[in-house]
């Protein structure tokens, strides 16, 4: 009898946790609707992939598709392999050698960015002063 009551309590606890999770999900969707103007269910994030995911629901067919992380990782490996090949064989692709790539990667662009921001702010100030208000 005690095993049955502990299982019953565990079941009640799981149901309470899921119920609380659904209430929180509903509250979050209302807050998102208020803050961001989201109204449709398609715009909401996927809450089903959480700690309280119902095991009785069949999973989506996501295993068939390639995740974006895997694709980005593969592209990064290919690019890294190309750079290593360029370095080992001293080949330049499109007029860019591996030494130029290393120089571009290790360059400090902070000063150039500050110059660009200053030039941009000066150009906007010049545009604002050149506009005269109509009386």
C-alpha positions as a printed Julia matrix, in Angstrom:
135×3 Matrix{Float64}:
  0.0    0.0     0.0
  2.86   2.39    0.77
  4.41   1.84   -2.67
  1.11   2.76   -4.25
  0.81   5.96   -2.22
  4.39   7.04   -3.02
  3.78   6.45   -6.72
  0.53   8.36   -6.44
  2.32  11.24   -4.72
  5.01  11.25   -7.4
  2.35  11.32  -10.1
  0.6   14.22   -8.35
  3.89  16.06   -8.03
  4.64  15.63  -11.73
  1.15  16.81  -12.61
  1.54  19.85  -10.34
  4.91  20.71  -11.9
  3.49  20.41  -15.42
  0.47  22.45  -14.45
  2.69  25.17  -12.96
  4.88  25.08  -16.06
  1.85  25.53  -18.33
  0.65  28.44  -16.18
  4.1   30.05  -16.41
  4.16  29.46  -20.16
  0.78  31.14  -20.49
  1.96  34.09  -18.37
  5.13  34.42  -20.45
  3.16  34.41  -23.7
  0.91  37.15  -22.32
  3.94  39.2   -21.27
  5.55  38.69  -24.68
  2.32  39.77  -26.34
  2.25  42.92  -24.22
  5.95  43.75  -24.57
  6.69  42.67  -28.14
  3.28  42.65  -29.75
  3.4   38.95  -30.51
 -0.01  37.49  -31.13
  0.36  34.22  -33.01
  1.61  30.92  -31.66
  4.14  30.67  -34.5
  6.01  33.69  -33.14
  6.42  32.15  -29.68
  9.5   30.12  -28.82
  9.27  26.34  -28.62
  8.57  25.57  -24.97
  8.19  21.82  -25.57
 11.94  21.21  -25.4
 12.2   21.86  -21.7
 12.79  20.01  -18.49
  9.07  19.24  -18.23
  8.68  17.83  -21.72
  5.95  15.21  -21.84
  7.49  11.87  -22.74
  4.18  10.55  -24.1
  4.27  13.0   -27.0
  6.13  11.75  -30.04
  9.15  13.89  -30.95
  9.25  15.92  -34.14
 11.23  14.75  -37.13
 14.14  17.04  -36.25
 16.62  14.17  -36.44
 16.33  14.12  -40.22
 17.42  17.71  -40.71
 20.93  19.05  -40.21
 21.17  21.54  -37.37
 22.57  24.96  -38.09
 25.37  24.39  -35.59
 26.53  21.28  -37.42
 26.43  23.15  -40.72
 28.35  26.15  -39.33
 30.89  23.84  -37.7
 31.41  21.99  -40.99
 31.89  25.25  -42.89
 34.38  26.44  -40.25
 36.35  23.19  -40.59
 36.42  23.5   -44.37
 37.62  27.11  -44.19
 40.24  26.18  -41.6
 41.41  23.35  -43.86
 41.69  25.76  -46.78
 43.78  28.17  -44.71
 46.09  25.36  -43.56
 46.42  24.16  -47.15
 47.23  27.7   -48.31
 49.87  28.04  -45.58
 51.52  24.67  -46.23
 51.66  24.94  -50.01
 52.23  28.73  -50.17
 49.23  29.2   -52.46
 47.33  32.46  -52.84
 43.63  32.24  -53.62
 42.17  35.31  -55.27
 45.37  37.23  -54.58
 45.09  36.59  -50.83
 47.87  34.61  -49.23
 47.82  32.97  -45.82
 50.12  35.71  -44.5
 47.56  38.35  -45.54
 44.83  36.34  -43.8
 46.87  36.11  -40.6
 47.49  39.86  -40.79
 43.78  40.59  -41.23
 42.83  38.31  -38.35
 45.4   39.69  -35.95
 44.92  43.36  -36.88
 43.63  45.76  -34.26
 40.64  47.54  -35.72
 39.77  49.56  -32.61
 41.4   52.76  -33.9
 39.81  52.36  -37.33
 36.4   51.85  -35.76
 36.83  54.95  -33.6
 37.81  56.96  -36.7
 34.79  55.62  -38.56
 32.41  56.5   -35.7
 33.91  59.99  -35.43
 33.56  60.55  -39.18
 29.98  59.29  -39.08
 29.06  61.55  -36.16
 30.72  64.52  -37.87
 28.78  63.89  -41.08
 25.49  63.68  -39.2
 26.29  66.89  -37.3
 27.09  68.63  -40.58
 23.78  67.47  -42.03
 21.9   68.67  -38.95
 23.52  72.15  -39.06
 22.96  72.55  -42.8
 19.22  72.05  -42.43
 17.57  75.35  -41.6
 14.18  75.43  -39.92
 11.33  77.08  -41.77
  9.81  80.09  -39.99
